[in-house]
PDB file of C-alpha atoms in Angstrom:
ATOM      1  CA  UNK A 718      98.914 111.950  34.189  1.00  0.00           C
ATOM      2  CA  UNK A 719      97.843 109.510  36.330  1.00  0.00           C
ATOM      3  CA  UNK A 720     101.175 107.989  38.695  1.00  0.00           C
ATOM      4  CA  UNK A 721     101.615 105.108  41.119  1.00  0.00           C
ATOM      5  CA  UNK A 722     101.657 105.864  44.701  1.00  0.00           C
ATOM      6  CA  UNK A 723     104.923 105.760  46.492  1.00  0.00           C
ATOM      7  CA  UNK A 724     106.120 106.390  50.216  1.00  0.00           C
ATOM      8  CA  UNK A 725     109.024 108.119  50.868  1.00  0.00           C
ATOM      9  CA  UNK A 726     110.376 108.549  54.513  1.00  0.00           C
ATOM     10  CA  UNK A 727     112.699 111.520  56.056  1.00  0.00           C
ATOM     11  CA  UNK A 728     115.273 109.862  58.689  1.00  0.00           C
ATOM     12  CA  UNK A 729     115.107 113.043  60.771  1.00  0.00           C
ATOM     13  CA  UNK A 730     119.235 113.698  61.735  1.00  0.00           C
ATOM     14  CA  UNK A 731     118.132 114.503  65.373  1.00  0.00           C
ATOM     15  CA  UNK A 732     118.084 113.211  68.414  1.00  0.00           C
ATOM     16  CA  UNK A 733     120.919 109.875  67.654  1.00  0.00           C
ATOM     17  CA  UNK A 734     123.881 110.409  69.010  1.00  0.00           C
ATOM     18  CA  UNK A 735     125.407 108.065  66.947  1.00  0.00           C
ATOM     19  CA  UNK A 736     125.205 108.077  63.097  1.00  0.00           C
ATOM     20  CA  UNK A 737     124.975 104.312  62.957  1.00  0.00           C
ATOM     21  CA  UNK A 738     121.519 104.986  64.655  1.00  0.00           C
ATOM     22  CA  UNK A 739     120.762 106.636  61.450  1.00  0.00           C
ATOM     23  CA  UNK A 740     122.007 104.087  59.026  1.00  0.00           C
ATOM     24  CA  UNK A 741     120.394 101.679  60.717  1.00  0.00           C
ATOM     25  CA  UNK A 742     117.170 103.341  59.775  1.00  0.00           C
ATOM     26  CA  UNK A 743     118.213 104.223  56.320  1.00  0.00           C
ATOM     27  CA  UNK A 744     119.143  99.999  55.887  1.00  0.00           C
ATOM     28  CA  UNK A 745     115.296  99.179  57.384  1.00  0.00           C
ATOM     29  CA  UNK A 746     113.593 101.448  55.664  1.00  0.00           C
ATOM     30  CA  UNK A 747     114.918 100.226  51.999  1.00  0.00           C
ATOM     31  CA  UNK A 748     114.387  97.089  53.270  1.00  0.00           C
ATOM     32  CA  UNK A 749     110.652  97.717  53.741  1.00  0.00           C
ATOM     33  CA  UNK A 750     109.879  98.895  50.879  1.00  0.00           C
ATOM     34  CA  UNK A 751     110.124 102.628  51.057  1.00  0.00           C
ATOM     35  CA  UNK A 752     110.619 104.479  47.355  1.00  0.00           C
ATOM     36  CA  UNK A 753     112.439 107.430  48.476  1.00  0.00           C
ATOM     37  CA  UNK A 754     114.582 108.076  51.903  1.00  0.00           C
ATOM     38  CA  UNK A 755     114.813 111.891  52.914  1.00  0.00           C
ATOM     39  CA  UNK A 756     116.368 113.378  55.181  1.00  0.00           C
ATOM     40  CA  UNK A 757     116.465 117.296  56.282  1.00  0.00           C
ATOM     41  CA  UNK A 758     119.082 120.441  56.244  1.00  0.00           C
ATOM     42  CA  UNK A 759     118.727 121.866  59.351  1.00  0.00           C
ATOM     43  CA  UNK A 760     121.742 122.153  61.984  1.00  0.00           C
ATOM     44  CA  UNK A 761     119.756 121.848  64.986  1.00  0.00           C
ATOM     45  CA  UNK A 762     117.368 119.608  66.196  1.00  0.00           C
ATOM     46  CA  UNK A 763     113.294 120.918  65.568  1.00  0.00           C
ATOM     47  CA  UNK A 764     111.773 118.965  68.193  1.00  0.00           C
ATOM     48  CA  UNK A 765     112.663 118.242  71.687  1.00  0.00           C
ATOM     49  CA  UNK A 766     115.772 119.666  72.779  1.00  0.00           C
ATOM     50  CA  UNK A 767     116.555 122.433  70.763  1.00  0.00           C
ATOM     51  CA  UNK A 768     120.543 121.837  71.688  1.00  0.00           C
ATOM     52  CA  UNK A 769     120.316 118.038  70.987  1.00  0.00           C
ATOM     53  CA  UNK A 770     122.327 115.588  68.973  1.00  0.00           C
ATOM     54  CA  UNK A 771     122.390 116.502  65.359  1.00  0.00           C
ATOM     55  CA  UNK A 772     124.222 115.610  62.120  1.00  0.00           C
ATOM     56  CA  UNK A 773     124.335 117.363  58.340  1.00  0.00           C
ATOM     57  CA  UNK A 774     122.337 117.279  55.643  1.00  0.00           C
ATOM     58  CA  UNK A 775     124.829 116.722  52.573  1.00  0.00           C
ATOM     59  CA  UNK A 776     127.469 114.661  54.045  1.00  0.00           C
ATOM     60  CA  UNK A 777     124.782 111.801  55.340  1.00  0.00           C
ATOM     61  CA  UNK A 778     123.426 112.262  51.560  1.00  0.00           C
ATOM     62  CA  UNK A 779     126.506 110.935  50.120  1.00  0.00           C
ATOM     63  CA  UNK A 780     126.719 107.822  52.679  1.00  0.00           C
ATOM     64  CA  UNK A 781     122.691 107.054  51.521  1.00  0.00           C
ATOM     65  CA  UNK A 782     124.213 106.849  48.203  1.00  0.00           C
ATOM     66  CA  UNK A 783     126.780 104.691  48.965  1.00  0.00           C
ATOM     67  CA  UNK A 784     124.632 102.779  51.895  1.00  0.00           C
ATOM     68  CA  UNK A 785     121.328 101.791  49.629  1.00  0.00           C
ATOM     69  CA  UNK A 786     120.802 100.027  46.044  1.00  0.00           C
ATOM     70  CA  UNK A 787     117.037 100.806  45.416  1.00  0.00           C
ATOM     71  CA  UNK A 788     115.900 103.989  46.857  1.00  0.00           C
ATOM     72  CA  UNK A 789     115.881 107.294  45.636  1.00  0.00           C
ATOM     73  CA  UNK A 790     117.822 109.955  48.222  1.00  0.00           C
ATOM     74  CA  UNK A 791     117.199 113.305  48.628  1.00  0.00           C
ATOM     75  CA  UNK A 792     116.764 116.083  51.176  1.00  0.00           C
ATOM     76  CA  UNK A 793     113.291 117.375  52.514  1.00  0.00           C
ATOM     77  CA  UNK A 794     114.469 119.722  51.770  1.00  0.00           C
ATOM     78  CA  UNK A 795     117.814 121.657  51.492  1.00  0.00           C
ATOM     79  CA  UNK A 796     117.928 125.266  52.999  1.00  0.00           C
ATOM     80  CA  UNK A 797     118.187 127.316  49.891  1.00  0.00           C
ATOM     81  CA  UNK A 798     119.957 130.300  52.461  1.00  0.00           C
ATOM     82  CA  UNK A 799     122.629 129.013  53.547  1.00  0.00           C
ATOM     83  CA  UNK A 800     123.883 126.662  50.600  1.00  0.00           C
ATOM     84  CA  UNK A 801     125.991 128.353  47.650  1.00  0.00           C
ATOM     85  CA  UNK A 802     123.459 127.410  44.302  1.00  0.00           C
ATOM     86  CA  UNK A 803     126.336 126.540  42.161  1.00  0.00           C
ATOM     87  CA  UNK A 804     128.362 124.449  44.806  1.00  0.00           C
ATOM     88  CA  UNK A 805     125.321 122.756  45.850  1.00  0.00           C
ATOM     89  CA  UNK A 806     124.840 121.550  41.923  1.00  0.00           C
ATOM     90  CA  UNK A 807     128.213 120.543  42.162  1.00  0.00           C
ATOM     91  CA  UNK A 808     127.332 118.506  45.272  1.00  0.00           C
ATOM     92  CA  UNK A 809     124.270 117.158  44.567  1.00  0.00           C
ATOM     93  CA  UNK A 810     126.148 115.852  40.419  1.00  0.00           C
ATOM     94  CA  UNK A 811     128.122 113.787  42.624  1.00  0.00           C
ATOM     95  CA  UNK A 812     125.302 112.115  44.703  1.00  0.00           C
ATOM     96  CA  UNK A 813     124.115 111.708  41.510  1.00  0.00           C
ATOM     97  CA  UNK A 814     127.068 109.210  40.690  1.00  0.00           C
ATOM     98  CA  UNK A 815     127.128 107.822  44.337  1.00  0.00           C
ATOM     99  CA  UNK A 816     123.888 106.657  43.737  1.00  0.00           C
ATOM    100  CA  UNK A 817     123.739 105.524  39.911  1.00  0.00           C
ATOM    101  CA  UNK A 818     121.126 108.572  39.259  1.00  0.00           C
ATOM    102  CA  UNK A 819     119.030 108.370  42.617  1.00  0.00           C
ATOM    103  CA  UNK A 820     119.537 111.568  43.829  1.00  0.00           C
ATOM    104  CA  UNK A 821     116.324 113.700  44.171  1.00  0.00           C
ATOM    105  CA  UNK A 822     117.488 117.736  44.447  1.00  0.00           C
ATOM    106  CA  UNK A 823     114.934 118.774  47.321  1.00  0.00           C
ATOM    107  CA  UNK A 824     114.972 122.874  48.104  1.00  0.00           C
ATOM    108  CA  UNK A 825     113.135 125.446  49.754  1.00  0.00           C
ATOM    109  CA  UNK A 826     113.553 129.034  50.787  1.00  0.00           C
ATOM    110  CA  UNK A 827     114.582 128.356  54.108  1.00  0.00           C
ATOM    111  CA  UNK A 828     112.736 129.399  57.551  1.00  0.00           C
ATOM    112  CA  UNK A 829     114.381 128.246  60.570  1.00  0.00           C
ATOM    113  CA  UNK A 830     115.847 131.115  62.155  1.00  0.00           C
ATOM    114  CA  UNK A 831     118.655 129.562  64.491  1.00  0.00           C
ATOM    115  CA  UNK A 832     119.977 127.476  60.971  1.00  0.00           C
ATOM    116  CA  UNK A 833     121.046 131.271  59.682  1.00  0.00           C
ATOM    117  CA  UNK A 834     122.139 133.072  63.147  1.00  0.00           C
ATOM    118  CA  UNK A 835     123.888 130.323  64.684  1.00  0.00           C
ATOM    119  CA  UNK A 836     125.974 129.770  61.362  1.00  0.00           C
ATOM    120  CA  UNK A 837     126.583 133.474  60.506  1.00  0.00           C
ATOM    121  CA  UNK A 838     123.968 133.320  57.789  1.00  0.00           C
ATOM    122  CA  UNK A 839     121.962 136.543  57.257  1.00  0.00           C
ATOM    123  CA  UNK A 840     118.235 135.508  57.917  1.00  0.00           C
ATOM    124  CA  UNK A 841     116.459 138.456  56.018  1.00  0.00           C
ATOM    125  CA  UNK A 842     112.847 137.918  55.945  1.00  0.00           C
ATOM    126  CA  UNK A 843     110.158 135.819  54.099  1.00  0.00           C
ATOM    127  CA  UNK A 844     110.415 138.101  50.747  1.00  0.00           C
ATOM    128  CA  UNK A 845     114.469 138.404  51.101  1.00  0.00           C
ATOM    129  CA  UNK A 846     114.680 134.857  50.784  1.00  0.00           C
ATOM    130  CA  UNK A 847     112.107 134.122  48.271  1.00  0.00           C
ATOM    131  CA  UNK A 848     113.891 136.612  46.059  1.00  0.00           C
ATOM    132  CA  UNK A 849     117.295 134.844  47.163  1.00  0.00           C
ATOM    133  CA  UNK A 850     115.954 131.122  45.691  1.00  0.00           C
ATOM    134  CA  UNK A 851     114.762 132.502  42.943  1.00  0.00           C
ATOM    135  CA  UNK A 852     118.111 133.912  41.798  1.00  0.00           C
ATOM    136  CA  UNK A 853     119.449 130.716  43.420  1.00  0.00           C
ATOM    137  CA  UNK A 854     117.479 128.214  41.059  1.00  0.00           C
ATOM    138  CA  UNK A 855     118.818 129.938  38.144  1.00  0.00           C
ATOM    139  CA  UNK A 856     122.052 129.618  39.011  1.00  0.00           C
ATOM    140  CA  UNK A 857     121.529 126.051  39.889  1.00  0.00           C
ATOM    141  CA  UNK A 858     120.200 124.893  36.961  1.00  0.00           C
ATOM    142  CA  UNK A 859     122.981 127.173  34.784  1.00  0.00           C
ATOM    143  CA  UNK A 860     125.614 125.414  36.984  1.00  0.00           C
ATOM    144  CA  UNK A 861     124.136 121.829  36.283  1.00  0.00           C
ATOM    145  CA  UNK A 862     124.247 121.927  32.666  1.00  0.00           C
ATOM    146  CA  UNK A 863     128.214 122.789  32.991  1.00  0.00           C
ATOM    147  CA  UNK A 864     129.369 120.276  34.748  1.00  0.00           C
ATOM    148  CA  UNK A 865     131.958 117.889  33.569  1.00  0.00           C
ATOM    149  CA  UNK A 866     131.043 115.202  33.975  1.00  0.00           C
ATOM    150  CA  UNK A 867     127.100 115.898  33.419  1.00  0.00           C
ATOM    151  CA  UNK A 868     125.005 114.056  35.832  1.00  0.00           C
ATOM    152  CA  UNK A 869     123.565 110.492  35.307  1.00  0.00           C
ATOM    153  CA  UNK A 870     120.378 111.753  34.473  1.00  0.00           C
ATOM    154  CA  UNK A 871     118.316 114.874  34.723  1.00  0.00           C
ATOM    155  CA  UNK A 872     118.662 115.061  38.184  1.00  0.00           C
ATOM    156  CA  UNK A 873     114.812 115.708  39.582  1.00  0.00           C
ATOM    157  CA  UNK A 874     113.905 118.660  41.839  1.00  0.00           C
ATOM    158  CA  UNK A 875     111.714 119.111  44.372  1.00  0.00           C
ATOM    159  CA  UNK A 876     110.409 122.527  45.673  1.00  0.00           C
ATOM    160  CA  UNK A 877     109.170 122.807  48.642  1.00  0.00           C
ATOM    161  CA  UNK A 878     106.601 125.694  50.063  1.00  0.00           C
ATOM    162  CA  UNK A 879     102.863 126.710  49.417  1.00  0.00           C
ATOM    163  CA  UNK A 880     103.637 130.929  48.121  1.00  0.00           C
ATOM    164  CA  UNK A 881     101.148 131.119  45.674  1.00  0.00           C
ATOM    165  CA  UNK A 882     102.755 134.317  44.082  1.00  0.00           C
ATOM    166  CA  UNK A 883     107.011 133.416  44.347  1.00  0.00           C
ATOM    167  CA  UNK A 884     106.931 129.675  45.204  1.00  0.00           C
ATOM    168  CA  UNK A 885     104.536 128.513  43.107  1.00  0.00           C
ATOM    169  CA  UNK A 886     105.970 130.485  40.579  1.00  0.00           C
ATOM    170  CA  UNK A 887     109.360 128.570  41.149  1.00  0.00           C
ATOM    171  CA  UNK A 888     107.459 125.204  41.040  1.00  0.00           C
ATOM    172  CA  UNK A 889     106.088 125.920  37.618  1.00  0.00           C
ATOM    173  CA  UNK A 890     109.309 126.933  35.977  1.00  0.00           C
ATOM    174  CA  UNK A 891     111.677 124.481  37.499  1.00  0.00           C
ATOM    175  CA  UNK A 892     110.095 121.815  39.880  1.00  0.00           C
ATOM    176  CA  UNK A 893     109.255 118.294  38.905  1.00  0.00           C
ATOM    177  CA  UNK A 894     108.008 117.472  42.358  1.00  0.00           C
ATOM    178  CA  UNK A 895     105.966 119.918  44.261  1.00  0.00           C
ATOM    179  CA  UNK A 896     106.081 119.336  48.194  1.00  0.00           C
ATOM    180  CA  UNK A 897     103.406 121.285  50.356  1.00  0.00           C
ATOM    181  CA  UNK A 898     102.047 121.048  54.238  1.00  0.00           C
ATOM    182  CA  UNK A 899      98.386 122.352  52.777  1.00  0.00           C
ATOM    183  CA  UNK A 900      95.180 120.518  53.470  1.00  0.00           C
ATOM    184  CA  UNK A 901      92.779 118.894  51.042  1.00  0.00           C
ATOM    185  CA  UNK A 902      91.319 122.308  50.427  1.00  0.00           C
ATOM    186  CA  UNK A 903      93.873 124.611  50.535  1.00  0.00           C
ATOM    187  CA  UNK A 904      95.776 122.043  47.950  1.00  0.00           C
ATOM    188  CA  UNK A 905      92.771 121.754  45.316  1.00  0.00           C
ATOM    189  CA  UNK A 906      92.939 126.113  45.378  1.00  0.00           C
ATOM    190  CA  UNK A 907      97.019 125.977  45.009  1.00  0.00           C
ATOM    191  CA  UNK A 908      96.314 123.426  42.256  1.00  0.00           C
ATOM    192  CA  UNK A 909      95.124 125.480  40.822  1.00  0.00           C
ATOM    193  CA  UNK A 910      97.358 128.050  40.744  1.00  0.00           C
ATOM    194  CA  UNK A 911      99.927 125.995  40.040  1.00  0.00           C
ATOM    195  CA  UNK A 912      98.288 125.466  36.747  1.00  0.00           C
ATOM    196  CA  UNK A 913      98.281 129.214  36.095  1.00  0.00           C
ATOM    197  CA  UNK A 914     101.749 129.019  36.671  1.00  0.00           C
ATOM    198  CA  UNK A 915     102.655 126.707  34.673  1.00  0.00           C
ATOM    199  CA  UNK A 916      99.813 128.097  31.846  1.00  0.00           C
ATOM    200  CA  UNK A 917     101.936 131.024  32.165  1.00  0.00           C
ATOM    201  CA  UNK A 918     105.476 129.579  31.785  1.00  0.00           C
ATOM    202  CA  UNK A 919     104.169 127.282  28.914  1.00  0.00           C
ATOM    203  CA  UNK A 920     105.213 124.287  31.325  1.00  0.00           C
ATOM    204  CA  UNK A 921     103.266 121.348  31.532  1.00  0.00           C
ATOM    205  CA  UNK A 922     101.667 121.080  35.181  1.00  0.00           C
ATOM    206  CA  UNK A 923     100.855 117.286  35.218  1.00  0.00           C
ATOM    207  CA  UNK A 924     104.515 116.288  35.176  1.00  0.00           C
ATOM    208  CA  UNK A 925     104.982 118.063  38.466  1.00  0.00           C
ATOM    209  CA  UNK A 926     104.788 115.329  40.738  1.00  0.00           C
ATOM    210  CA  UNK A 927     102.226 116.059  43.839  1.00  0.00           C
ATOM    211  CA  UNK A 928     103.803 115.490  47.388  1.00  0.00           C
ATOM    212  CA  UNK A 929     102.639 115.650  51.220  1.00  0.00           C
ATOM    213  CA  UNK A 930     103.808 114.619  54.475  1.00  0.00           C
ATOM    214  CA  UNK A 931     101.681 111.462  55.438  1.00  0.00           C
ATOM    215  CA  UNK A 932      97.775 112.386  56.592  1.00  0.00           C
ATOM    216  CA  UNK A 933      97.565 108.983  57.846  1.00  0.00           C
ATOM    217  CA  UNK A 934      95.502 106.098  56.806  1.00  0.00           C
ATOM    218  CA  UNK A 935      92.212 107.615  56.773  1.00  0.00           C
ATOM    219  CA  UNK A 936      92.870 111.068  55.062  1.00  0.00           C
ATOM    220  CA  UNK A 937      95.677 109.775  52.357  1.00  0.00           C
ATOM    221  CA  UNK A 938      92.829 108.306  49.392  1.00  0.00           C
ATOM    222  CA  UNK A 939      91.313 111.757  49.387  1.00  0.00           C
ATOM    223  CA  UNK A 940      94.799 113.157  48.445  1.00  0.00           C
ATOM    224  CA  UNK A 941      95.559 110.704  46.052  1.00  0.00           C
ATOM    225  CA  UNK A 942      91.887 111.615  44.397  1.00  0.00           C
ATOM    226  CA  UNK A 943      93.388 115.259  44.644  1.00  0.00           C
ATOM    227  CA  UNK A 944      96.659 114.486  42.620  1.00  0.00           C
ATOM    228  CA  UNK A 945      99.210 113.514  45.451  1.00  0.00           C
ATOM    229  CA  UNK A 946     101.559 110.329  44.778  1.00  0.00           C
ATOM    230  CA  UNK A 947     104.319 111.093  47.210  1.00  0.00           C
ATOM    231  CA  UNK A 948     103.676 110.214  50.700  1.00  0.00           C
ATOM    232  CA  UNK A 949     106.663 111.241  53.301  1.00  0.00           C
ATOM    233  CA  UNK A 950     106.312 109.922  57.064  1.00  0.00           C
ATOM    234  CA  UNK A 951     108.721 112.017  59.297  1.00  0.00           C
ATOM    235  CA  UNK A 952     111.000 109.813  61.704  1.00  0.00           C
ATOM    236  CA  UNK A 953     113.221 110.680  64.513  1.00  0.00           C
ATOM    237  CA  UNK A 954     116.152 109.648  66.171  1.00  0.00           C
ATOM    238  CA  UNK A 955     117.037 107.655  68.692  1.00  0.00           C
ATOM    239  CA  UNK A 956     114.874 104.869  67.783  1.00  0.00           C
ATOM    240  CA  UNK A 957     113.737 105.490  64.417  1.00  0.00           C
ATOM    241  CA  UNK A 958     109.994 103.909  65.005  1.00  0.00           C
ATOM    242  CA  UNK A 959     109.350 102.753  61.203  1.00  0.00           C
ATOM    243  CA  UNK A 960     105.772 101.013  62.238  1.00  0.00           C
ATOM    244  CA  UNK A 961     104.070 103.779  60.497  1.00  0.00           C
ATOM    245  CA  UNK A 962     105.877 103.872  57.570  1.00  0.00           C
ATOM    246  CA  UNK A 963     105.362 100.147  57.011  1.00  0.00           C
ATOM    247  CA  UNK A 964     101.457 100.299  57.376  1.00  0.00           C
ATOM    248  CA  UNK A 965     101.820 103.204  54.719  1.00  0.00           C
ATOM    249  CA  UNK A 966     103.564 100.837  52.182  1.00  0.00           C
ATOM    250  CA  UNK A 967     101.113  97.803  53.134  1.00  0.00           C
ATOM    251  CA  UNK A 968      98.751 100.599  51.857  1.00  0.00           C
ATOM    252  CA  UNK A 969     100.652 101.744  48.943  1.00  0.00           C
ATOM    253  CA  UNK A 970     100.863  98.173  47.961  1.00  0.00           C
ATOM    254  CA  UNK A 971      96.904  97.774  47.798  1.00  0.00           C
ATOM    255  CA  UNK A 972      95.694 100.999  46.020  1.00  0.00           C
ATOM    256  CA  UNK A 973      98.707 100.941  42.992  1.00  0.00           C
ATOM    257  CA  UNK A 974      97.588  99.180  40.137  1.00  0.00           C
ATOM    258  CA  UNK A 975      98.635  95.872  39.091  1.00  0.00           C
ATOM    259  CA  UNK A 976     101.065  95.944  36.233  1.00  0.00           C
ATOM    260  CA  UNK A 977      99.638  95.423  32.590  1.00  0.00           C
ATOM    261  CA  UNK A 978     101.565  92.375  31.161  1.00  0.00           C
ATOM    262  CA  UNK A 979     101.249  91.290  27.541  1.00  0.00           C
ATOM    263  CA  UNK A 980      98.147  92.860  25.522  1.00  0.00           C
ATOM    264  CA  UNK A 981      95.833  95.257  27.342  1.00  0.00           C
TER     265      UNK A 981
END
């Protein structure tokens, strides 16, 4: 399958100590062309002062959705630990509506270790909470198919993580986008297991979207010849620098094809 390259960008909740710091970013970066506009659930800030300004994932998710037309929203990515599965389909159905059916359902395992202590969350280890999404995503997508009423659409859902025995695993049975921090060689080996995965499931790995934080300029046609389409630059508060992000969509703009009007 081949797809069109898109740019997403995660407004990172730290560091503005006002949120119309962050919609102010979230109203820029729509207008520049971005595809998708992350943000993160963490409770504390993950650079610079570790006891700086921060806001919350879900609430800012449902101002997005209210805030932008175009976009799709979603969190990179929620902290499958500390959020109740079947509330959090609950939650993320209604962001759903906010948005008209923008809403992409971001997740992980979870590995910031303040997040869990600091809010009474039991932290467990790496396995614990590998074990604890994967009972998680089944109640997730149980709780999203009960819902009354049902979501605009089949609401997306991005995994993020690079476990090539539990995560991977996860991708293949219930991901549609795959997010990863692994180089060009590390990816082309989890690719690959990916695609025993999905063998194994008897799920189709080339609908599972291919997505990376943004290698810059020089590195990002080498992952698009590897299979990545989403592109995520990382912003943070207070100013929200979006230079980056538009020299990634002047980018973006130049290696997506042209679309095929009338007879091919």
């Amino acid at each position: 399958m081949t797809r069109a390259v898109r740019i997403g960008v995660q407004i990172q909740p730290e560091h503005a100590p006002e949120y119309r710091l962050i919609r102010d970013a979230v109203l820029r970066a729509e207008d520049a062309g971005v595809d998708v506009v992350f943000n993160w659930d963490h409770f504390f800030p993950l650079n610079g002062d570790p006891d700086g300004a921060h806001f919350e994932c879900w609430t800012m998710l449902g101002a997005f959705a209210e805030q932008t037309e175009r976009v799709e929203i979603g969190a990179l990515v929620t902290g499958g630990g500390y959020r109740n599965p079947d509330l959090l389909a609950d939650m993320a159905r209604t962001v759903d509506h906010i948005s008209g059916g923008r809403l992409i359902l971001g997740i992980g395992a979870g590995w910031f270790e303040k997040d869990y202590v600091e809010y009474g969350y039991e932290f467990g280890t790496a396995g614990s909470r590998l074990a604890l999404l994967k009972d998680n995503m089944a109640r997730l997508t149980a709780r999203l198919k009960k819902l009354n009423p049902q979501p605009t659409r089949e609401i997306p859902i991005l995994i993020g993580g690079g476990g090539e025995k539990k995560t991977l695993r996860l991708v293949a049975e219930y991901a549609d986008v795959w997010h990863t921090f692994a180089d060009l060689d590390v990816l082309a080996h989890k690719n690959k297991v990916l695609a025993e995965h999905c063998a194994a499931v008897g799920s189709d790995q080339s609908r599972i979207e291919r997505s990376v934080h943004w290698p810059g300029l020089d590195q990002a046609p080498a992952f698009v010849e590897a299979g990545v389409s989403l592109f995520t630059i990382g912003v943070s508060g207070p100013d929200y620098d979006l230079s980056e992000v538009e020299r990634a969509i002047r980018w973006r703009d130049e290696v997506n094809p042209e679309p095929v009007s009338g007879l091919a």
